[in-house]
Amino acid sequence: RIFITVSSDFGKLIAYDMNNKTIEWKVDIDLFDLIIGDWQSSFPHINVTEDKQKLVLTDSSRLRVLSADKGETLHDLTVERSIIDVDLHPDGDRIIITLENTWEGETPSTEIVLYSMGTRTQTTIEVPNCSDELVIAAAGDVALLAPTRCAPGDSGGGGNDDDDDGYDPVSVIDLTT
């Protein structure tokens, strides 16, 4: 088995073979915290695909997919807005990236990027809602975006605020595209 860990001292992602007690590979990574309004996160985030063959590393504006066995970069995607959430689609191929929302007047807009690892293509869906973590249905056909708070000036992450000038709309997003 390989144990994956992030070393905060050296900025490396390390794969360690527990049986042989050897380091399989090391990859340089950036470690940092990001704060947007009330939302805060430490990076990178690491997701493992269902088949355990790939690692998905995400920081505030970059997504890398590494092979779990060798640490090789298979995909490298940079986005223009801050990444708020990343989910792996149940189909095993797509990565769903929720980006920081923007405001046009009184209307929020969140970009959801569907990235296919198989075809290396991306589809963007604009959602008239504030950004936050998505909930993907088990069948993978829809996702729910339901920020805790959504008011002009919010930049994503759904933070908590004691005033109630915001609203909490729920968006149902079709992922069959």
Tab-separated table of N, CA and C in Angstrom:
chain	number	residue	atom	x	y	z
A	1	ARG	N	0.823	-1.193	0.000
A	1	ARG	CA	0.000	0.000	0.000
A	1	ARG	C	0.858	1.244	0.000
A	2	ILE	N	0.296	2.283	-0.577
A	2	ILE	CA	0.996	3.564	-0.594
A	2	ILE	C	0.252	4.532	0.309
A	3	PHE	N	0.970	5.178	1.174
A	3	PHE	CA	0.415	6.184	2.059
A	3	PHE	C	0.793	7.541	1.504
A	4	ILE	N	-0.193	8.401	1.299
A	4	ILE	CA	0.039	9.723	0.741
A	4	ILE	C	-0.044	10.735	1.869
A	5	THR	N	0.916	11.615	1.940
A	5	THR	CA	0.907	12.634	2.972
A	5	THR	C	1.444	13.946	2.414
A	6	VAL	N	1.086	15.027	3.036
A	6	VAL	CA	1.608	16.338	2.657
A	6	VAL	C	2.574	16.772	3.738
A	7	SER	N	3.763	17.123	3.352
A	7	SER	CA	4.768	17.565	4.291
A	7	SER	C	4.776	19.086	4.326
A	8	SER	N	4.308	19.673	5.422
A	8	SER	CA	4.246	21.132	5.507
A	8	SER	C	5.629	21.751	5.665
A	9	ASP	N	6.582	20.967	6.126
A	9	ASP	CA	7.931	21.504	6.298
A	9	ASP	C	8.646	21.706	4.972
A	10	PHE	N	8.398	20.839	4.019
A	10	PHE	CA	9.168	20.868	2.787
A	10	PHE	C	8.335	21.134	1.548
A	11	GLY	N	7.001	21.289	1.660
A	11	GLY	CA	6.167	21.560	0.505
A	11	GLY	C	6.189	20.438	-0.509
A	12	LYS	N	6.087	19.208	-0.038
A	12	LYS	CA	6.120	18.045	-0.930
A	12	LYS	C	4.939	17.138	-0.635
A	13	LEU	N	4.430	16.525	-1.699
A	13	LEU	CA	3.482	15.439	-1.558
A	13	LEU	C	4.308	14.174	-1.696
A	14	ILE	N	4.180	13.281	-0.731
A	14	ILE	CA	5.047	12.112	-0.685
A	14	ILE	C	4.211	10.840	-0.711
A	15	ALA	N	4.570	9.912	-1.596
A	15	ALA	CA	3.950	8.593	-1.612
A	15	ALA	C	4.927	7.628	-0.953
A	16	TYR	N	4.439	6.937	0.063
A	16	TYR	CA	5.298	6.074	0.857
A	16	TYR	C	4.733	4.661	0.835
A	17	ASP	N	5.528	3.708	0.462
A	17	ASP	CA	5.128	2.299	0.441
A	17	ASP	C	5.292	1.752	1.849
A	18	MET	N	4.168	1.462	2.476
A	18	MET	CA	4.183	1.002	3.872
A	18	MET	C	4.800	-0.389	4.006
A	19	ASN	N	4.636	-1.248	2.994
A	19	ASN	CA	5.189	-2.605	3.071
A	19	ASN	C	6.710	-2.602	2.974
A	20	ASN	N	7.233	-1.876	2.003
A	20	ASN	CA	8.685	-1.849	1.785
A	20	ASN	C	9.384	-0.753	2.580
A	21	LYS	N	8.580	0.101	3.210
A	21	LYS	CA	9.127	1.230	3.967
A	21	LYS	C	10.057	2.089	3.117
A	22	THR	N	9.575	2.399	1.907
A	22	THR	CA	10.358	3.233	0.993
A	22	THR	C	9.486	4.351	0.423
A	23	ILE	N	10.132	5.431	0.074
A	23	ILE	CA	9.440	6.527	-0.601
A	23	ILE	C	9.333	6.163	-2.073
A	24	GLU	N	8.103	6.158	-2.583
A	24	GLU	CA	7.856	5.828	-3.985
A	24	GLU	C	8.119	7.025	-4.894
A	25	TRP	N	7.626	8.201	-4.476
A	25	TRP	CA	7.849	9.428	-5.242
A	25	TRP	C	7.556	10.651	-4.378
A	26	LYS	N	8.064	11.805	-4.849
A	26	LYS	CA	7.821	13.095	-4.200
A	26	LYS	C	7.473	14.102	-5.288
A	27	VAL	N	6.540	14.982	-4.983
A	27	VAL	CA	6.148	16.035	-5.914
A	27	VAL	C	6.111	17.349	-5.149
A	28	ASP	N	6.703	18.398	-5.708
A	28	ASP	CA	6.646	19.720	-5.092
A	28	ASP	C	5.222	20.265	-5.181
A	29	ILE	N	4.754	20.835	-4.083
A	29	ILE	CA	3.442	21.472	-4.052
A	29	ILE	C	3.543	22.770	-3.277
A	30	ASP	N	2.590	23.675	-3.518
A	30	ASP	CA	2.505	24.914	-2.765
A	30	ASP	C	1.526	24.709	-1.618
A	31	LEU	N	1.907	25.123	-0.444
A	31	LEU	CA	1.051	25.037	0.733
A	31	LEU	C	0.706	26.441	1.191
A	32	PHE	N	-0.582	26.739	1.357
A	32	PHE	CA	-0.979	28.060	1.814
A	32	PHE	C	-2.431	28.055	2.259
A	33	ASP	N	-2.846	29.139	2.914
A	33	ASP	CA	-4.231	29.357	3.319
A	33	ASP	C	-4.809	30.456	2.440
A	34	LEU	N	-6.099	30.349	2.154
A	34	LEU	CA	-6.806	31.354	1.366
A	34	LEU	C	-8.038	31.778	2.146
A	35	ILE	N	-8.255	33.091	2.227
A	35	ILE	CA	-9.428	33.628	2.912
A	35	ILE	C	-10.187	34.504	1.940
A	36	ILE	N	-11.488	34.178	1.746
A	36	ILE	CA	-12.371	34.992	0.902
A	36	ILE	C	-13.595	35.299	1.750
A	37	GLY	N	-13.725	36.541	2.200
A	37	GLY	CA	-14.841	36.894	3.076
A	37	GLY	C	-14.788	36.056	4.341
A	38	ASP	N	-15.885	35.336	4.623
A	38	ASP	CA	-15.958	34.485	5.809
A	38	ASP	C	-15.424	33.086	5.562
A	39	TRP	N	-15.106	32.804	4.307
A	39	TRP	CA	-14.682	31.455	3.917
A	39	TRP	C	-13.159	31.361	3.991
A	40	GLN	N	-12.658	30.257	4.546
A	40	GLN	CA	-11.216	30.046	4.646
A	40	GLN	C	-10.909	28.583	4.351
A	41	SER	N	-9.788	28.353	3.678
A	41	SER	CA	-9.390	26.982	3.378
A	41	SER	C	-7.874	26.898	3.300
A	42	SER	N	-7.357	25.726	3.612
A	42	SER	CA	-5.928	25.450	3.442
A	42	SER	C	-5.750	24.642	2.168
A	43	PHE	N	-4.672	24.889	1.475
A	43	PHE	CA	-4.422	24.202	0.204
A	43	PHE	C	-3.093	23.502	0.241
A	44	PRO	N	-2.900	22.463	-0.533
A	44	PRO	CA	-3.847	21.960	-1.523
A	44	PRO	C	-4.891	21.044	-0.899
A	45	HIS	N	-6.006	20.931	-1.606
A	45	HIS	CA	-6.991	19.897	-1.291
A	45	HIS	C	-6.601	18.681	-2.118
A	46	ILE	N	-6.785	17.504	-1.573
A	46	ILE	CA	-6.423	16.276	-2.291
A	46	ILE	C	-7.626	15.346	-2.302
A	47	ASN	N	-8.045	14.950	-3.498
A	47	ASN	CA	-9.101	13.948	-3.675
A	47	ASN	C	-8.482	12.752	-4.376
A	48	VAL	N	-8.991	11.578	-4.077
A	48	VAL	CA	-8.527	10.350	-4.714
A	48	VAL	C	-9.681	9.804	-5.548
A	49	THR	N	-9.397	9.459	-6.804
A	49	THR	CA	-10.447	8.913	-7.655
A	49	THR	C	-10.923	7.581	-7.103
A	50	GLU	N	-12.143	7.199	-7.481
A	50	GLU	CA	-12.764	5.962	-6.987
A	50	GLU	C	-11.882	4.742	-7.233
A	51	ASP	N	-11.206	4.707	-8.401
A	51	ASP	CA	-10.348	3.559	-8.728
A	51	ASP	C	-8.972	3.645	-8.073
A	52	LYS	N	-8.730	4.715	-7.333
A	52	LYS	CA	-7.479	4.941	-6.593
A	52	LYS	C	-6.251	5.047	-7.504
A	53	GLN	N	-6.466	5.371	-8.767
A	53	GLN	CA	-5.380	5.495	-9.723
A	53	GLN	C	-4.880	6.927	-9.890
A	54	LYS	N	-5.688	7.903	-9.461
A	54	LYS	CA	-5.327	9.306	-9.657
A	54	LYS	C	-5.563	10.107	-8.386
A	55	LEU	N	-4.723	11.121	-8.213
A	55	LEU	CA	-4.873	12.092	-7.135
A	55	LEU	C	-5.214	13.425	-7.773
A	56	VAL	N	-6.219	14.111	-7.244
A	56	VAL	CA	-6.613	15.415	-7.754
A	56	VAL	C	-6.200	16.440	-6.709
A	57	LEU	N	-5.227	17.277	-7.053
A	57	LEU	CA	-4.720	18.317	-6.160
A	57	LEU	C	-5.283	19.652	-6.618
A	58	THR	N	-5.823	20.411	-5.667
A	58	THR	CA	-6.416	21.692	-5.999
A	58	THR	C	-5.864	22.762	-5.077
A	59	ASP	N	-5.468	23.891	-5.668
A	59	ASP	CA	-5.189	25.059	-4.845
A	59	ASP	C	-6.186	26.134	-5.256
A	60	SER	N	-5.934	27.381	-4.973
A	60	SER	CA	-6.947	28.404	-5.202
A	60	SER	C	-7.265	28.648	-6.670
A	61	SER	N	-6.349	28.349	-7.583
A	61	SER	CA	-6.621	28.621	-8.999
A	61	SER	C	-6.075	27.550	-9.940
A	62	ARG	N	-5.631	26.442	-9.386
A	62	ARG	CA	-5.016	25.411	-10.220
A	62	ARG	C	-5.478	24.028	-9.781
A	63	LEU	N	-5.690	23.168	-10.768
A	63	LEU	CA	-6.054	21.790	-10.511
A	63	LEU	C	-5.049	20.909	-11.235
A	64	ARG	N	-4.455	19.974	-10.489
A	64	ARG	CA	-3.524	19.010	-11.090
A	64	ARG	C	-4.017	17.610	-10.795
A	65	VAL	N	-3.918	16.753	-11.798
A	65	VAL	CA	-4.235	15.345	-11.609
A	65	VAL	C	-2.926	14.580	-11.743
A	66	LEU	N	-2.588	13.810	-10.703
A	66	LEU	CA	-1.351	13.032	-10.690
A	66	LEU	C	-1.683	11.545	-10.736
A	67	SER	N	-0.792	10.770	-11.347
A	67	SER	CA	-0.947	9.318	-11.270
A	67	SER	C	-0.541	8.909	-9.855
A	68	ALA	N	-1.342	8.066	-9.234
A	68	ALA	CA	-1.056	7.658	-7.856
A	68	ALA	C	0.165	6.759	-7.776
A	69	ASP	N	0.464	6.023	-8.844
A	69	ASP	CA	1.585	5.084	-8.778
A	69	ASP	C	2.943	5.744	-8.998
A	70	LYS	N	3.009	6.821	-9.802
A	70	LYS	CA	4.309	7.436	-10.089
A	70	LYS	C	4.406	8.925	-9.760
A	71	GLY	N	3.263	9.556	-9.466
A	71	GLY	CA	3.280	10.980	-9.158
A	71	GLY	C	3.410	11.866	-10.376
A	72	GLU	N	3.253	11.295	-11.555
A	72	GLU	CA	3.369	12.074	-12.793
A	72	GLU	C	2.133	12.946	-12.980
A	73	THR	N	2.349	14.156	-13.488
A	73	THR	CA	1.231	15.046	-13.776
A	73	THR	C	0.547	14.580	-15.053
A	74	LEU	N	-0.747	14.251	-14.932
A	74	LEU	CA	-1.537	13.802	-16.070
A	74	LEU	C	-2.359	14.939	-16.667
A	75	HIS	N	-2.817	15.848	-15.802
A	75	HIS	CA	-3.610	16.998	-16.220
A	75	HIS	C	-3.181	18.182	-15.376
A	76	ASP	N	-3.207	19.363	-15.986
A	76	ASP	CA	-2.861	20.594	-15.274
A	76	ASP	C	-3.764	21.690	-15.822
A	77	LEU	N	-4.650	22.207	-14.988
A	77	LEU	CA	-5.647	23.175	-15.425
A	77	LEU	C	-5.589	24.385	-14.510
A	78	THR	N	-5.511	25.566	-15.108
A	78	THR	CA	-5.535	26.810	-14.354
A	78	THR	C	-6.832	27.532	-14.680
A	79	VAL	N	-7.471	28.099	-13.664
A	79	VAL	CA	-8.718	28.831	-13.852
A	79	VAL	C	-8.532	30.283	-13.453
A	80	GLU	N	-9.440	31.155	-13.932
A	80	GLU	CA	-9.294	32.600	-13.715
A	80	GLU	C	-9.788	33.065	-12.351
A	81	ARG	N	-10.800	32.397	-11.809
A	81	ARG	CA	-11.342	32.778	-10.499
A	81	ARG	C	-10.875	31.771	-9.452
A	82	SER	N	-11.020	32.147	-8.198
A	82	SER	CA	-10.637	31.236	-7.117
A	82	SER	C	-11.535	30.013	-7.098
A	83	ILE	N	-10.929	28.866	-6.805
A	83	ILE	CA	-11.667	27.610	-6.695
A	83	ILE	C	-12.258	27.521	-5.290
A	84	ILE	N	-13.575	27.311	-5.227
A	84	ILE	CA	-14.273	27.200	-3.951
A	84	ILE	C	-14.464	25.736	-3.558
A	85	ASP	N	-14.734	24.869	-4.557
A	85	ASP	CA	-15.017	23.471	-4.263
A	85	ASP	C	-14.630	22.614	-5.459
A	86	VAL	N	-14.231	21.382	-5.186
A	86	VAL	CA	-13.925	20.400	-6.233
A	86	VAL	C	-14.575	19.080	-5.844
A	87	ASP	N	-15.268	18.480	-6.804
A	87	ASP	CA	-15.905	17.188	-6.586
A	87	ASP	C	-15.541	16.260	-7.726
A	88	LEU	N	-15.454	14.971	-7.428
A	88	LEU	CA	-15.231	13.966	-8.455
A	88	LEU	C	-16.581	13.384	-8.833
A	89	HIS	N	-16.874	13.390	-10.119
A	89	HIS	CA	-18.163	12.886	-10.600
A	89	HIS	C	-18.187	11.363	-10.455
A	90	PRO	N	-19.353	10.787	-10.144
A	90	PRO	CA	-19.439	9.330	-10.004
A	90	PRO	C	-19.072	8.548	-11.272
A	91	ASP	N	-19.052	9.209	-12.442
A	91	ASP	CA	-18.691	8.493	-13.677
A	91	ASP	C	-17.203	8.160	-13.741
A	92	GLY	N	-16.403	8.697	-12.800
A	92	GLY	CA	-14.973	8.400	-12.756
A	92	GLY	C	-14.146	9.189	-13.743
A	93	ASP	N	-14.787	9.989	-14.596
A	93	ASP	CA	-14.063	10.739	-15.625
A	93	ASP	C	-14.035	12.238	-15.344
A	94	ARG	N	-15.136	12.781	-14.892
A	94	ARG	CA	-15.242	14.238	-14.781
A	94	ARG	C	-14.908	14.762	-13.392
A	95	ILE	N	-14.328	15.948	-13.395
A	95	ILE	CA	-14.050	16.693	-12.180
A	95	ILE	C	-14.937	17.928	-12.240
A	96	ILE	N	-15.638	18.217	-11.151
A	96	ILE	CA	-16.558	19.350	-11.104
A	96	ILE	C	-15.935	20.419	-10.224
A	97	ILE	N	-15.677	21.577	-10.817
A	97	ILE	CA	-14.979	22.665	-10.127
A	97	ILE	C	-15.939	23.833	-9.952
A	98	THR	N	-16.151	24.254	-8.711
A	98	THR	CA	-16.997	25.412	-8.424
A	98	THR	C	-16.081	26.612	-8.199
A	99	LEU	N	-16.293	27.662	-8.977
A	99	LEU	CA	-15.450	28.850	-8.883
A	99	LEU	C	-16.134	29.943	-8.066
A	100	GLU	N	-15.319	30.876	-7.589
A	100	GLU	CA	-15.813	32.013	-6.816
A	100	GLU	C	-16.840	32.784	-7.630
A	101	ASN	N	-17.945	33.172	-6.960
A	101	ASN	CA	-18.980	33.913	-7.677
A	101	ASN	C	-18.592	35.364	-7.921
A	102	THR	N	-19.271	35.971	-8.874
A	102	THR	CA	-19.166	37.399	-9.146
A	102	THR	C	-20.573	37.984	-9.034
A	103	TRP	N	-20.649	39.296	-9.034
A	103	TRP	CA	-21.940	39.978	-8.953
A	103	TRP	C	-22.087	40.939	-10.126
A	104	GLU	N	-23.256	40.912	-10.765
A	104	GLU	CA	-23.643	41.925	-11.742
A	104	GLU	C	-24.876	42.588	-11.179
A	105	GLY	N	-24.700	43.762	-10.590
A	105	GLY	CA	-25.809	44.418	-9.910
A	105	GLY	C	-26.232	43.594	-8.709
A	106	GLU	N	-27.487	43.158	-8.692
A	106	GLU	CA	-28.032	42.373	-7.582
A	106	GLU	C	-28.015	40.875	-7.870
A	107	THR	N	-27.399	40.451	-8.972
A	107	THR	CA	-27.453	39.048	-9.381
A	107	THR	C	-26.085	38.377	-9.263
A	108	PRO	N	-26.004	37.314	-8.448
A	108	PRO	CA	-24.743	36.575	-8.356
A	108	PRO	C	-24.600	35.624	-9.543
A	109	SER	N	-23.373	35.261	-9.838
A	109	SER	CA	-23.111	34.293	-10.898
A	109	SER	C	-21.931	33.419	-10.488
A	110	THR	N	-22.158	32.108	-10.515
A	110	THR	CA	-21.117	31.136	-10.186
A	110	THR	C	-20.851	30.270	-11.407
A	111	GLU	N	-19.577	30.115	-11.745
A	111	GLU	CA	-19.206	29.202	-12.824
A	111	GLU	C	-18.924	27.828	-12.242
A	112	ILE	N	-19.540	26.821	-12.851
A	112	ILE	CA	-19.265	25.420	-12.538
A	112	ILE	C	-18.553	24.864	-13.767
A	113	VAL	N	-17.354	24.353	-13.590
A	113	VAL	CA	-16.570	23.813	-14.704
A	113	VAL	C	-16.581	22.285	-14.603
A	114	LEU	N	-17.014	21.641	-15.677
A	114	LEU	CA	-16.968	20.183	-15.773
A	114	LEU	C	-15.769	19.839	-16.640
A	115	TYR	N	-14.757	19.215	-16.046
A	115	TYR	CA	-13.533	18.862	-16.771
A	115	TYR	C	-13.488	17.358	-16.976
A	116	SER	N	-13.370	16.940	-18.229
A	116	SER	CA	-13.269	15.513	-18.551
A	116	SER	C	-11.806	15.115	-18.622
A	117	MET	N	-11.408	14.159	-17.798
A	117	MET	CA	-10.032	13.677	-17.840
A	117	MET	C	-9.787	12.852	-19.105
A	118	GLY	N	-10.831	12.185	-19.590
A	118	GLY	CA	-10.686	11.342	-20.776
A	118	GLY	C	-10.468	12.127	-22.051
A	119	THR	N	-11.245	13.192	-22.235
A	119	THR	CA	-11.148	13.980	-23.476
A	119	THR	C	-10.358	15.273	-23.306
A	120	ARG	N	-10.014	15.594	-22.056
A	120	ARG	CA	-9.307	16.844	-21.740
A	120	ARG	C	-10.095	18.076	-22.192
A	121	THR	N	-11.414	17.987	-22.120
A	121	THR	CA	-12.269	19.119	-22.485
A	121	THR	C	-12.985	19.619	-21.246
A	122	GLN	N	-13.458	20.853	-21.340
A	122	GLN	CA	-14.199	21.405	-20.229
A	122	GLN	C	-15.470	22.079	-20.730
A	123	THR	N	-16.507	21.971	-19.914
A	123	THR	CA	-17.787	22.613	-20.164
A	123	THR	C	-18.044	23.525	-18.986
A	124	THR	N	-18.498	24.745	-19.252
A	124	THR	CA	-18.781	25.694	-18.189
A	124	THR	C	-20.280	25.919	-18.090
A	125	ILE	N	-20.789	25.868	-16.883
A	125	ILE	CA	-22.195	26.131	-16.608
A	125	ILE	C	-22.259	27.371	-15.716
A	126	GLU	N	-23.025	28.381	-16.131
A	126	GLU	CA	-23.230	29.582	-15.315
A	126	GLU	C	-24.469	29.368	-14.455
A	127	VAL	N	-24.346	29.584	-13.149
A	127	VAL	CA	-25.454	29.401	-12.224
A	127	VAL	C	-25.720	30.732	-11.526
A	128	PRO	N	-26.976	31.226	-11.565
A	128	PRO	CA	-27.287	32.507	-10.912
A	128	PRO	C	-27.448	32.339	-9.397
A	129	ASN	N	-26.334	32.085	-8.736
A	129	ASN	CA	-26.344	31.846	-7.297
A	129	ASN	C	-24.936	32.122	-6.763
A	130	CYS	N	-24.820	32.264	-5.454
A	130	CYS	CA	-23.504	32.407	-4.835
A	130	CYS	C	-22.810	31.046	-4.819
A	131	SER	N	-21.494	31.066	-4.809
A	131	SER	CA	-20.728	29.823	-4.786
A	131	SER	C	-20.662	29.256	-3.373
A	132	ASP	N	-20.538	27.949	-3.317
A	132	ASP	CA	-20.393	27.214	-2.067
A	132	ASP	C	-20.072	25.778	-2.458
A	133	GLU	N	-20.036	24.884	-1.499
A	133	GLU	CA	-19.785	23.481	-1.812
A	133	GLU	C	-20.999	22.889	-2.517
A	134	LEU	N	-20.733	22.059	-3.531
A	134	LEU	CA	-21.797	21.357	-4.239
A	134	LEU	C	-22.112	20.050	-3.542
A	135	VAL	N	-23.325	19.586	-3.749
A	135	VAL	CA	-23.719	18.239	-3.349
A	135	VAL	C	-24.107	17.533	-4.637
A	136	ILE	N	-23.419	16.441	-4.953
A	136	ILE	CA	-23.665	15.700	-6.182
A	136	ILE	C	-24.579	14.518	-5.864
A	137	ALA	N	-25.665	14.380	-6.642
A	137	ALA	CA	-26.557	13.229	-6.465
A	137	ALA	C	-25.782	11.950	-6.755
A	138	ALA	N	-26.140	10.866	-6.089
A	138	ALA	CA	-25.431	9.588	-6.252
A	138	ALA	C	-25.405	9.131	-7.701
A	139	ALA	N	-26.457	9.399	-8.451
A	139	ALA	CA	-26.511	9.009	-9.865
A	139	ALA	C	-25.649	9.928	-10.732
A	140	GLY	N	-25.264	11.087	-10.204
A	140	GLY	CA	-24.408	12.008	-10.937
A	140	GLY	C	-25.126	12.853	-11.964
A	141	ASP	N	-26.456	12.820	-11.988
A	141	ASP	CA	-27.187	13.571	-13.003
A	141	ASP	C	-27.436	15.019	-12.618
A	142	VAL	N	-27.469	15.311	-11.316
A	142	VAL	CA	-27.669	16.683	-10.858
A	142	VAL	C	-26.759	16.989	-9.677
A	143	ALA	N	-26.575	18.287	-9.476
A	143	ALA	CA	-25.847	18.777	-8.304
A	143	ALA	C	-26.693	19.867	-7.673
A	144	LEU	N	-26.557	20.039	-6.373
A	144	LEU	CA	-27.261	21.093	-5.662
A	144	LEU	C	-26.253	22.112	-5.161
A	145	LEU	N	-26.569	23.379	-5.396
A	145	LEU	CA	-25.767	24.488	-4.888
A	145	LEU	C	-26.675	25.271	-3.956
A	146	ALA	N	-26.393	25.243	-2.672
A	146	ALA	CA	-27.254	25.875	-1.677
A	146	ALA	C	-26.411	26.645	-0.670
A	147	PRO	N	-25.964	27.844	-1.032
A	147	PRO	CA	-25.129	28.604	-0.093
A	147	PRO	C	-25.909	28.985	1.163
A	148	THR	N	-25.198	29.045	2.270
A	148	THR	CA	-25.802	29.440	3.533
A	148	THR	C	-26.262	30.888	3.464
A	149	ARG	N	-25.498	31.699	2.807
A	149	ARG	CA	-25.791	33.127	2.718
A	149	ARG	C	-25.429	33.585	1.325
A	150	CYS	N	-26.266	34.437	0.755
A	150	CYS	CA	-25.988	34.957	-0.581
A	150	CYS	C	-26.543	36.372	-0.661
A	151	ALA	N	-25.668	37.352	-0.599
A	151	ALA	CA	-26.070	38.753	-0.657
A	151	ALA	C	-25.016	39.530	-1.407
A	152	PRO	N	-25.388	40.640	-2.042
A	152	PRO	CA	-24.389	41.435	-2.759
A	152	PRO	C	-23.165	41.708	-1.896
A	153	GLY	N	-22.019	41.493	-2.472
A	153	GLY	CA	-20.762	41.667	-1.763
A	153	GLY	C	-20.156	40.355	-1.317
A	154	ASP	N	-20.971	39.300	-1.201
A	154	ASP	CA	-20.427	37.992	-0.860
A	154	ASP	C	-19.604	37.487	-2.030
A	155	SER	N	-18.478	36.880	-1.729
A	155	SER	CA	-17.610	36.393	-2.801
A	155	SER	C	-17.509	34.887	-2.849
A	156	GLY	N	-18.380	34.211	-2.132
A	156	GLY	CA	-18.378	32.754	-2.230
A	156	GLY	C	-18.027	32.090	-0.937
A	157	GLY	N	-18.264	30.803	-0.892
A	157	GLY	CA	-17.946	30.013	0.272
A	157	GLY	C	-19.081	29.902	1.257
A	158	GLY	N	-20.172	30.665	1.056
A	158	GLY	CA	-21.377	30.508	1.855
A	158	GLY	C	-21.258	30.906	3.299
A	159	GLY	N	-20.266	31.683	3.679
A	159	GLY	CA	-20.013	32.006	5.076
A	159	GLY	C	-21.234	32.302	5.916
A	160	ASN	N	-21.054	32.374	7.199
A	160	ASN	CA	-22.153	32.646	8.117
A	160	ASN	C	-22.090	34.098	8.546
A	161	ASP	N	-23.264	34.727	8.622
A	161	ASP	CA	-23.336	36.116	9.030
A	161	ASP	C	-24.610	36.276	9.841
A	162	ASP	N	-24.569	37.070	10.893
A	162	ASP	CA	-25.732	37.201	11.754
A	162	ASP	C	-26.844	38.032	11.151
A	163	ASP	N	-26.524	38.925	10.209
A	163	ASP	CA	-27.622	39.681	9.608
A	163	ASP	C	-28.351	38.787	8.607
A	164	ASP	N	-29.588	39.140	8.312
A	164	ASP	CA	-30.358	38.300	7.411
A	164	ASP	C	-30.763	39.061	6.161
A	165	ASP	N	-29.848	39.908	5.654
A	165	ASP	CA	-30.143	40.627	4.416
A	165	ASP	C	-29.902	39.753	3.190
A	166	GLY	N	-29.301	38.599	3.379
A	166	GLY	CA	-29.070	37.686	2.268
A	166	GLY	C	-30.235	36.737	2.096
A	167	TYR	N	-30.109	35.864	1.151
A	167	TYR	CA	-31.117	34.846	0.935
A	167	TYR	C	-30.384	33.552	0.682
A	168	ASP	N	-31.073	32.452	0.709
A	168	ASP	CA	-30.391	31.177	0.551
A	168	ASP	C	-31.079	30.331	-0.527
A	169	PRO	N	-30.950	30.753	-1.764
A	169	PRO	CA	-31.567	30.006	-2.856
A	169	PRO	C	-30.864	28.665	-3.073
A	170	VAL	N	-31.626	27.692	-3.569
A	170	VAL	CA	-31.069	26.392	-3.912
A	170	VAL	C	-31.104	26.269	-5.428
A	171	SER	N	-29.968	25.962	-6.028
A	171	SER	CA	-29.899	25.759	-7.473
A	171	SER	C	-29.732	24.275	-7.753
A	172	VAL	N	-30.542	23.767	-8.677
A	172	VAL	CA	-30.416	22.388	-9.145
A	172	VAL	C	-29.723	22.458	-10.501
A	173	ILE	N	-28.549	21.821	-10.606
A	173	ILE	CA	-27.710	21.938	-11.793
A	173	ILE	C	-27.696	20.616	-12.550
A	174	ASP	N	-28.031	20.684	-13.820
A	174	ASP	CA	-28.059	19.500	-14.692
A	174	ASP	C	-26.620	19.137	-15.085
A	175	LEU	N	-26.151	17.958	-14.712
A	175	LEU	CA	-24.787	17.532	-15.017
A	175	LEU	C	-24.737	16.535	-16.192
A	176	THR	N	-25.836	16.381	-16.898
A	176	THR	CA	-25.871	15.403	-17.993
A	176	THR	C	-25.266	15.966	-19.269
A	177	THR	N	-24.812	17.209	-19.261
A	177	THR	CA	-24.219	17.816	-20.460
A	177	THR	C	-22.832	17.282	-20.712
